[in-house]
Amino acid sequence: MQAIGVLTSGGDAPGMNAAVRAVAKIGAARGVRVVGIDDGYDGLIERRFRELAAPGRVDPAIERISAVGGTVLGSARCARFREPDGRQRAAASLDGMGLVVIGGDGSLTGAHLLAREHGVRFVGIPASIDNDIGCTASALGVDTALNTIVDACDRIGDTASSHRRAFVVEVMGRRSGYLAMAGAVAVGADGVLLPEHGRSEAAVVEAVEKLIRKGFEGGKRRVLVLKAEGVEVPCTRLVRLVEEKLTGVEVRATVLGHLVRGGAPTYHDRMIANRLSLAAVDGLLAGATDEMVAWLPTVRGGTETTDPYVRRFPMEHVLEETRALLEGTSVVTKWRLGLLERVEGVLPL
Ligand code: F6P
């Protein structure tokens, strides 16, 4: 393999740039060209390429991109790629290059189809703030997103305490409640609303009403509830319905939205970006394909790498475990929820 293409795809995530830079530097050190592909699969179909590295040389322009959130290559959701003809054009564009795909479930599924339908050789690096990718304990962007949530909730706590108010803060996560769950414990929230709870609107309203009553009756100056966006009661509607049940209590809604996806990557996201990229490039050059590198794997199996914290898993296994994560049948989802159930009663005390 004389050249490797690298692309970022799906929702951007802090740490993607650190991975792009690492792939370029490691490829150059291993004596191969590294080509950056703009705007994910859209750019691959259109051959929007840029030289990131040649054997022994890296474009100086990417030297400091590790410190920058988002992705300098750009990302796009590509409808054409969902069609066989689009995937055929994408495979032809690679012209025999290996491929590193940095992205989430949808992006890795697309690469899996390229491998199966056209024999494209790729290794995936998990990147999604939702942390909804199977086999890996963390994906790029999760740690930075959680630090953003902590900072935002600390700020909201300041004003909520000043006015003895309750706040419902909504965080991203698509169908995964991971960010809300991990964030709630870190910020000392009184409670958390997860799609994995599978509650009705009425049950969600009742749960929040109880948490607020308990908090203020217990003398708290502020009550904070984190809500995953996958809980389909709109935040402002939830706050209105709860306020109707409470007298003399002010409740406010804050939707963090895309704030949670931006920002300079933390040490942790930069560190795992580099170590996952090393395993991905070395794996690809050693002949691995249709696999994803996983950080602190959450399931048995996989292929060892030179890094004891990183193993490679076949995409079939990753996608199967991802489905189980989101359906709630995964052991990982079960122990995460089990852990939360053991602390949930502690949160509002
Ligand atoms: O998958 C990452 C994510 O940020 C989700 O948490 C969120 O639901 C979605 O992307 C938002 O997508 P878009 O940026 O296309 O609105």
Short mmCIF file of C-alpha atoms and ligand atoms in Angstrom, two decimals:
data_model
loop_
_atom_site.label_atom_id
_atom_site.label_comp_id
_atom_site.label_asym_id
_atom_site.label_seq_id
_atom_site.Cartn_x
_atom_site.Cartn_y
_atom_site.Cartn_z
CA MET A 1 0.00 0.00 0.00
CA GLN A 2 1.66 3.21 -1.19
CA ALA A 3 -1.00 5.71 -0.13
CA ILE A 4 -3.70 6.16 2.49
CA GLY A 5 -6.76 8.41 2.25
CA VAL A 6 -8.25 9.85 5.46
CA LEU A 7 -11.72 11.34 5.85
CA THR A 8 -13.95 12.61 8.62
CA SER A 9 -17.64 11.91 8.36
CA GLY A 10 -20.93 12.38 10.21
CA GLY A 11 -21.33 14.74 13.16
CA ASP A 12 -18.00 16.43 13.86
CA ALA A 13 -16.27 15.67 17.14
CA PRO A 14 -13.40 17.35 19.04
CA GLY A 15 -10.31 15.21 18.49
CA MET A 16 -10.98 14.52 14.81
CA ASN A 17 -8.22 16.96 13.81
CA ALA A 18 -5.77 15.32 16.19
CA ALA A 19 -6.53 12.02 14.49
CA VAL A 20 -6.14 13.50 10.98
CA ARG A 21 -2.76 14.97 11.98
CA ALA A 22 -1.64 11.68 13.58
CA VAL A 23 -2.63 9.63 10.53
CA ALA A 24 -0.61 12.00 8.33
CA LYS A 25 2.50 11.91 10.54
CA ILE A 26 2.43 8.17 11.12
CA GLY A 27 1.87 7.50 7.42
CA ALA A 28 4.80 9.77 6.50
CA ALA A 29 6.97 7.98 9.06
CA ARG A 30 5.96 4.63 7.56
CA GLY A 31 6.91 5.82 4.07
CA VAL A 32 3.46 6.26 2.48
CA ARG A 33 1.55 9.21 1.05
CA VAL A 34 -1.43 10.48 3.04
CA VAL A 35 -4.28 12.18 1.21
CA GLY A 36 -6.89 14.23 3.04
CA ILE A 37 -10.41 13.85 1.63
CA ASP A 38 -12.62 16.91 2.03
CA ASP A 39 -16.22 16.73 3.31
CA GLY A 40 -16.44 13.03 3.99
CA TYR A 41 -17.93 10.71 1.41
CA ASP A 42 -19.16 13.65 -0.69
CA GLY A 43 -15.54 14.71 -1.23
CA LEU A 44 -14.52 11.13 -1.91
CA ILE A 45 -17.09 10.79 -4.69
CA GLU A 46 -15.96 14.14 -6.16
CA ARG A 47 -12.24 13.45 -5.56
CA ARG A 48 -11.79 16.59 -3.47
CA PHE A 49 -8.34 15.58 -2.21
CA ARG A 50 -5.42 17.39 -0.58
CA GLU A 51 -1.89 16.10 0.03
CA LEU A 52 -1.28 15.88 3.80
CA ALA A 53 1.96 13.92 3.73
CA ALA A 54 4.53 12.27 1.53
CA PRO A 55 7.06 9.67 2.69
CA GLY A 56 9.10 11.41 5.41
CA ARG A 57 7.34 14.78 5.00
CA VAL A 58 4.14 16.29 6.46
CA ASP A 59 2.40 19.45 5.28
CA PRO A 60 3.38 22.10 7.88
CA ALA A 61 -0.13 23.56 7.61
CA ILE A 62 -1.52 20.72 9.75
CA GLU A 63 1.09 21.02 12.51
CA ARG A 64 -1.23 22.69 15.05
CA ILE A 65 -4.65 21.37 14.10
CA SER A 66 -4.75 19.02 17.14
CA ALA A 67 -5.71 22.05 19.23
CA VAL A 68 -8.74 22.88 17.07
CA GLY A 69 -12.25 21.50 17.47
CA GLY A 70 -14.32 20.27 14.56
CA THR A 71 -12.58 18.90 11.46
CA VAL A 72 -10.39 20.87 9.05
CA LEU A 73 -11.24 18.35 6.33
CA GLY A 74 -14.93 19.10 6.75
CA SER A 75 -17.73 16.60 7.11
CA ALA A 76 -21.04 16.14 5.35
CA ARG A 77 -23.98 13.77 5.40
CA CYS A 78 -23.93 12.36 1.88
CA ALA A 79 -27.23 11.12 0.41
CA ARG A 80 -25.52 9.91 -2.82
CA PHE A 81 -23.34 7.57 -0.80
CA ARG A 82 -26.43 5.69 0.35
CA GLU A 83 -26.92 4.56 -3.26
CA PRO A 84 -24.83 1.73 -4.80
CA ASP A 85 -23.78 4.01 -7.68
CA GLY A 86 -22.45 6.60 -5.24
CA ARG A 87 -20.45 3.96 -3.39
CA GLN A 88 -19.10 2.64 -6.69
CA ARG A 89 -17.87 6.15 -7.60
CA ALA A 90 -16.35 6.55 -4.13
CA ALA A 91 -14.46 3.26 -4.42
CA ALA A 92 -13.20 4.21 -7.89
CA SER A 93 -11.94 7.55 -6.53
CA LEU A 94 -9.71 5.75 -4.06
CA ASP A 95 -7.91 4.08 -6.95
CA GLY A 96 -6.35 1.43 -4.70
CA MET A 97 -5.55 3.71 -1.73
CA GLY A 98 -6.18 2.40 1.76
CA LEU A 99 -8.66 4.43 3.82
CA VAL A 100 -8.94 5.63 7.42
CA VAL A 101 -12.51 6.67 8.28
CA ILE A 102 -12.96 8.86 11.35
CA GLY A 103 -16.62 8.96 12.29
CA GLY A 104 -19.62 7.44 13.99
CA ASP A 105 -22.04 4.60 13.36
CA GLY A 106 -23.37 5.82 10.00
CA SER A 107 -19.89 6.64 8.65
CA LEU A 108 -18.43 3.31 9.70
CA THR A 109 -21.43 1.47 8.22
CA GLY A 110 -20.73 3.24 4.92
CA ALA A 111 -17.08 2.18 4.96
CA HIS A 112 -18.17 -1.38 5.76
CA LEU A 113 -20.29 -1.36 2.58
CA LEU A 114 -17.31 -0.04 0.56
CA ALA A 115 -15.24 -2.96 1.85
CA ARG A 116 -17.92 -5.56 1.15
CA GLU A 117 -19.09 -4.25 -2.23
CA HIS A 118 -15.78 -3.02 -3.69
CA GLY A 119 -12.97 -4.53 -1.62
CA VAL A 120 -11.89 -1.15 -0.25
CA ARG A 121 -9.30 -1.64 2.51
CA PHE A 122 -10.17 0.54 5.50
CA VAL A 123 -9.81 0.84 9.25
CA GLY A 124 -12.23 3.00 11.23
CA ILE A 125 -11.57 5.32 14.18
CA PRO A 126 -14.64 5.86 16.42
CA ALA A 127 -15.60 9.54 16.62
CA SER A 128 -18.95 10.65 18.02
CA ILE A 129 -19.80 12.74 21.07
CA ASP A 130 -22.79 10.41 21.62
CA ASN A 131 -20.49 7.53 22.66
CA ASP A 132 -22.95 5.20 20.91
CA ILE A 133 -20.39 3.05 19.07
CA GLY A 134 -19.99 -0.58 20.06
CA CYS A 135 -16.84 -2.27 21.38
CA THR A 136 -15.10 0.95 22.46
CA ALA A 137 -15.32 2.50 25.94
CA SER A 138 -14.96 5.94 24.42
CA ALA A 139 -15.10 7.59 21.02
CA LEU A 140 -13.31 10.79 20.01
CA GLY A 141 -15.17 13.85 21.32
CA VAL A 142 -16.89 12.33 24.34
CA ASP A 143 -14.47 13.67 26.94
CA THR A 144 -14.48 17.18 25.48
CA ALA A 145 -18.28 17.16 25.24
CA LEU A 146 -18.55 16.14 28.90
CA ASN A 147 -16.19 18.91 29.95
CA THR A 148 -18.32 21.39 28.03
CA ILE A 149 -21.44 20.08 29.80
CA VAL A 150 -19.73 20.36 33.19
CA ASP A 151 -18.69 23.96 32.50
CA ALA A 152 -22.16 24.92 31.24
CA CYS A 153 -23.95 23.32 34.19
CA ASP A 154 -21.58 24.99 36.67
CA ARG A 155 -22.49 28.35 35.10
CA ILE A 156 -26.20 27.55 35.19
CA GLY A 157 -25.82 26.46 38.82
CA ASP A 158 -24.46 29.92 39.72
CA THR A 159 -27.53 31.76 38.47
CA ALA A 160 -29.99 29.05 39.56
CA SER A 161 -28.67 29.25 43.14
CA SER A 162 -28.91 33.03 43.13
CA HIS A 163 -32.62 32.85 42.36
CA ARG A 164 -33.58 29.53 43.95
CA ARG A 165 -34.60 28.18 40.57
CA ALA A 166 -34.81 24.74 39.01
CA PHE A 167 -33.25 24.13 35.60
CA VAL A 168 -33.76 21.38 33.07
CA VAL A 169 -30.63 21.28 30.88
CA GLU A 170 -30.84 19.32 27.63
CA VAL A 171 -27.70 17.79 26.13
CA MET A 172 -27.04 16.11 22.80
CA GLY A 173 -26.60 12.39 22.36
CA ARG A 174 -29.09 11.44 19.66
CA ARG A 175 -30.65 8.17 20.93
CA SER A 176 -27.95 7.60 23.57
CA GLY A 177 -28.28 8.91 27.11
CA TYR A 178 -24.59 8.53 27.86
CA LEU A 179 -23.67 12.24 27.89
CA ALA A 180 -26.63 13.08 30.14
CA MET A 181 -25.90 10.19 32.49
CA ALA A 182 -22.15 10.80 32.84
CA GLY A 183 -22.66 14.56 32.95
CA ALA A 184 -25.34 14.38 35.66
CA VAL A 185 -23.05 12.56 38.07
CA ALA A 186 -20.12 14.88 37.31
CA VAL A 187 -22.07 18.12 37.82
CA GLY A 188 -23.94 16.93 40.93
CA ALA A 189 -27.33 17.09 39.24
CA ASP A 190 -30.45 16.16 41.21
CA GLY A 191 -31.61 13.84 38.47
CA VAL A 192 -31.27 12.75 34.86
CA LEU A 193 -33.75 11.88 32.11
CA LEU A 194 -32.64 9.17 29.65
CA PRO A 195 -34.26 7.71 26.53
CA GLU A 196 -33.15 4.34 27.89
CA HIS A 197 -35.68 4.81 30.74
CA GLY A 198 -38.47 4.54 28.13
CA ARG A 199 -40.80 6.78 30.16
CA SER A 200 -44.05 8.40 28.93
CA GLU A 201 -44.39 12.18 28.92
CA ALA A 202 -46.55 12.04 32.04
CA ALA A 203 -43.97 9.92 33.85
CA VAL A 204 -41.18 12.31 32.87
CA VAL A 205 -43.18 15.30 34.14
CA GLU A 206 -43.94 13.49 37.40
CA ALA A 207 -40.28 12.52 37.91
CA VAL A 208 -39.09 16.10 37.44
CA GLU A 209 -41.84 17.51 39.67
CA LYS A 210 -40.80 15.12 42.47
CA LEU A 211 -37.11 15.98 42.13
CA ILE A 212 -37.84 19.71 42.34
CA ARG A 213 -40.17 19.36 45.31
CA LYS A 214 -37.63 17.19 47.14
CA GLY A 215 -34.78 19.56 46.40
CA PHE A 216 -36.40 22.77 47.58
CA GLU A 217 -38.18 21.12 50.56
CA GLY A 218 -34.74 19.86 51.55
CA GLY A 219 -33.45 23.42 51.60
CA LYS A 220 -31.49 23.38 48.33
CA ARG A 221 -30.93 26.70 46.61
CA ARG A 222 -31.01 25.15 43.15
CA VAL A 223 -32.33 22.00 41.50
CA LEU A 224 -30.67 20.77 38.29
CA VAL A 225 -31.99 18.01 36.04
CA LEU A 226 -30.08 16.85 32.96
CA LYS A 227 -32.20 15.67 30.01
CA ALA A 228 -30.88 13.69 27.06
CA GLU A 229 -32.20 15.02 23.76
CA GLY A 230 -33.44 11.51 23.00
CA VAL A 231 -36.14 11.97 25.67
CA GLU A 232 -38.74 13.23 23.26
CA VAL A 233 -40.54 15.69 25.51
CA PRO A 234 -39.41 19.12 24.27
CA CYS A 235 -37.48 20.88 27.03
CA THR A 236 -39.64 24.02 27.09
CA ARG A 237 -42.86 21.95 27.09
CA LEU A 238 -41.53 19.84 29.97
CA VAL A 239 -40.69 22.95 32.01
CA ARG A 240 -44.15 24.45 31.38
CA LEU A 241 -45.96 21.24 32.39
CA VAL A 242 -43.84 20.94 35.55
CA GLU A 243 -44.35 24.61 36.52
CA GLU A 244 -48.12 24.10 36.25
CA LYS A 245 -47.87 21.46 38.99
CA LEU A 246 -45.70 23.53 41.32
CA THR A 247 -46.69 26.74 43.06
CA GLY A 248 -44.16 29.43 43.78
CA VAL A 249 -41.33 27.64 42.00
CA GLU A 250 -39.53 29.01 38.95
CA VAL A 251 -38.29 26.42 36.46
CA ARG A 252 -36.17 27.28 33.41
CA ALA A 253 -35.01 25.32 30.35
CA THR A 254 -31.59 25.44 28.73
CA VAL A 255 -30.85 23.47 25.56
CA LEU A 256 -27.07 23.24 25.07
CA GLY A 257 -27.45 21.93 21.52
CA HIS A 258 -24.38 22.13 19.29
CA LEU A 259 -22.34 23.90 21.97
CA VAL A 260 -21.62 20.39 23.25
CA ARG A 261 -19.98 19.46 19.94
CA GLY A 262 -17.53 22.36 19.65
CA GLY A 263 -14.47 23.45 21.50
CA ALA A 264 -10.79 22.63 21.66
CA PRO A 265 -10.26 18.92 22.37
CA THR A 266 -9.15 17.94 25.87
CA TYR A 267 -5.94 16.10 26.64
CA HIS A 268 -7.89 12.82 26.77
CA ASP A 269 -9.43 13.22 23.32
CA ARG A 270 -6.08 14.23 21.84
CA MET A 271 -4.35 11.32 23.55
CA ILE A 272 -6.80 8.66 22.36
CA ALA A 273 -6.84 10.24 18.88
CA ASN A 274 -3.09 9.69 18.59
CA ARG A 275 -3.11 6.16 19.99
CA LEU A 276 -6.11 5.03 17.94
CA SER A 277 -4.54 6.53 14.80
CA LEU A 278 -1.27 4.67 15.38
CA ALA A 279 -3.15 1.38 15.69
CA ALA A 280 -5.32 2.19 12.65
CA VAL A 281 -2.44 3.09 10.29
CA ASP A 282 -0.17 0.25 11.42
CA GLY A 283 -3.11 -2.16 11.19
CA LEU A 284 -4.00 -0.99 7.67
CA LEU A 285 -0.38 -1.26 6.49
CA ALA A 286 -0.18 -4.75 8.00
CA GLY A 287 -3.16 -5.85 5.90
CA ALA A 288 -6.09 -5.33 8.30
CA THR A 289 -9.37 -4.19 6.74
CA ASP A 290 -13.08 -3.78 7.52
CA GLU A 291 -12.17 -3.24 11.18
CA MET A 292 -12.39 -0.47 13.79
CA VAL A 293 -9.85 0.33 16.48
CA ALA A 294 -11.41 0.40 19.97
CA TRP A 295 -10.23 2.22 23.10
CA LEU A 296 -10.38 0.12 26.31
CA PRO A 297 -12.63 -2.44 24.58
CA THR A 298 -15.94 -3.14 26.33
CA VAL A 299 -16.30 -6.64 24.88
CA ARG A 300 -14.02 -9.68 24.62
CA GLY A 301 -12.18 -10.63 21.45
CA GLY A 302 -10.62 -8.44 18.83
CA THR A 303 -7.02 -8.32 17.65
CA GLU A 304 -4.27 -7.12 19.94
CA THR A 305 -2.18 -4.13 18.85
CA THR A 306 1.12 -2.79 20.15
CA ASP A 307 -0.99 -0.64 22.51
CA PRO A 308 -2.45 -2.62 25.45
CA TYR A 309 -5.41 -0.19 25.58
CA VAL A 310 -6.34 -0.64 21.92
CA ARG A 311 -7.70 -3.65 20.02
CA ARG A 312 -9.11 -3.96 16.50
CA PHE A 313 -12.59 -5.41 15.96
CA PRO A 314 -14.30 -6.61 12.75
CA MET A 315 -16.90 -4.06 11.62
CA GLU A 316 -19.60 -6.76 11.69
CA HIS A 317 -18.97 -7.15 15.43
CA VAL A 318 -18.84 -3.38 16.02
CA LEU A 319 -22.11 -2.74 14.17
CA GLU A 320 -23.84 -5.61 15.96
CA GLU A 321 -22.72 -4.27 19.34
CA THR A 322 -23.72 -0.72 18.36
CA ARG A 323 -27.26 -1.92 17.59
CA ALA A 324 -27.39 -3.71 20.95
CA LEU A 325 -26.14 -0.55 22.72
CA LEU A 326 -28.97 1.52 21.25
CA GLU A 327 -31.64 -1.18 21.74
CA GLY A 328 -30.58 -1.53 25.38
CA THR A 329 -29.76 -5.24 25.03
CA SER A 330 -26.00 -4.69 25.26
CA VAL A 331 -24.32 -5.70 28.51
CA VAL A 332 -22.67 -2.28 28.38
CA THR A 333 -26.00 -0.46 28.36
CA LYS A 334 -27.23 -2.73 31.16
CA TRP A 335 -24.27 -2.10 33.46
CA ARG A 336 -24.29 1.63 32.70
CA LEU A 337 -27.99 1.81 33.65
CA GLY A 338 -27.39 -0.49 36.62
CA LEU A 339 -24.67 1.83 37.87
CA LEU A 340 -26.97 4.81 37.49
CA GLU A 341 -29.83 3.07 39.31
CA ARG A 342 -27.48 2.56 42.28
CA VAL A 343 -26.61 6.26 42.44
CA GLU A 344 -29.90 7.74 41.22
CA GLY A 345 -31.30 7.78 44.78
CA VAL A 346 -28.14 9.57 45.92
CA LEU A 347 -28.28 12.38 43.38
CA PRO A 348 -31.22 14.37 44.86
CA LEU A 349 -30.09 14.07 48.51
O1 F6P B 1 -24.27 12.46 16.41
C1 F6P B 1 -23.77 13.66 16.92
C2 F6P B 1 -24.89 14.65 17.08
O2 F6P B 1 -24.38 15.81 17.65
C3 F6P B 1 -26.06 14.16 17.91
O3 F6P B 1 -25.81 14.22 19.31
C4 F6P B 1 -27.14 15.11 17.47
O4 F6P B 1 -28.44 14.60 17.71
C5 F6P B 1 -26.85 15.22 15.97
O5 F6P B 1 -25.46 14.99 15.81
C6 F6P B 1 -27.19 16.58 15.41
O6 F6P B 1 -26.96 16.46 13.99
P1 F6P B 1 -26.83 17.80 13.11
O7 F6P B 1 -25.54 18.44 13.47
O8 F6P B 1 -26.85 17.27 11.69
O9 F6P B 1 -28.01 18.67 13.46
#
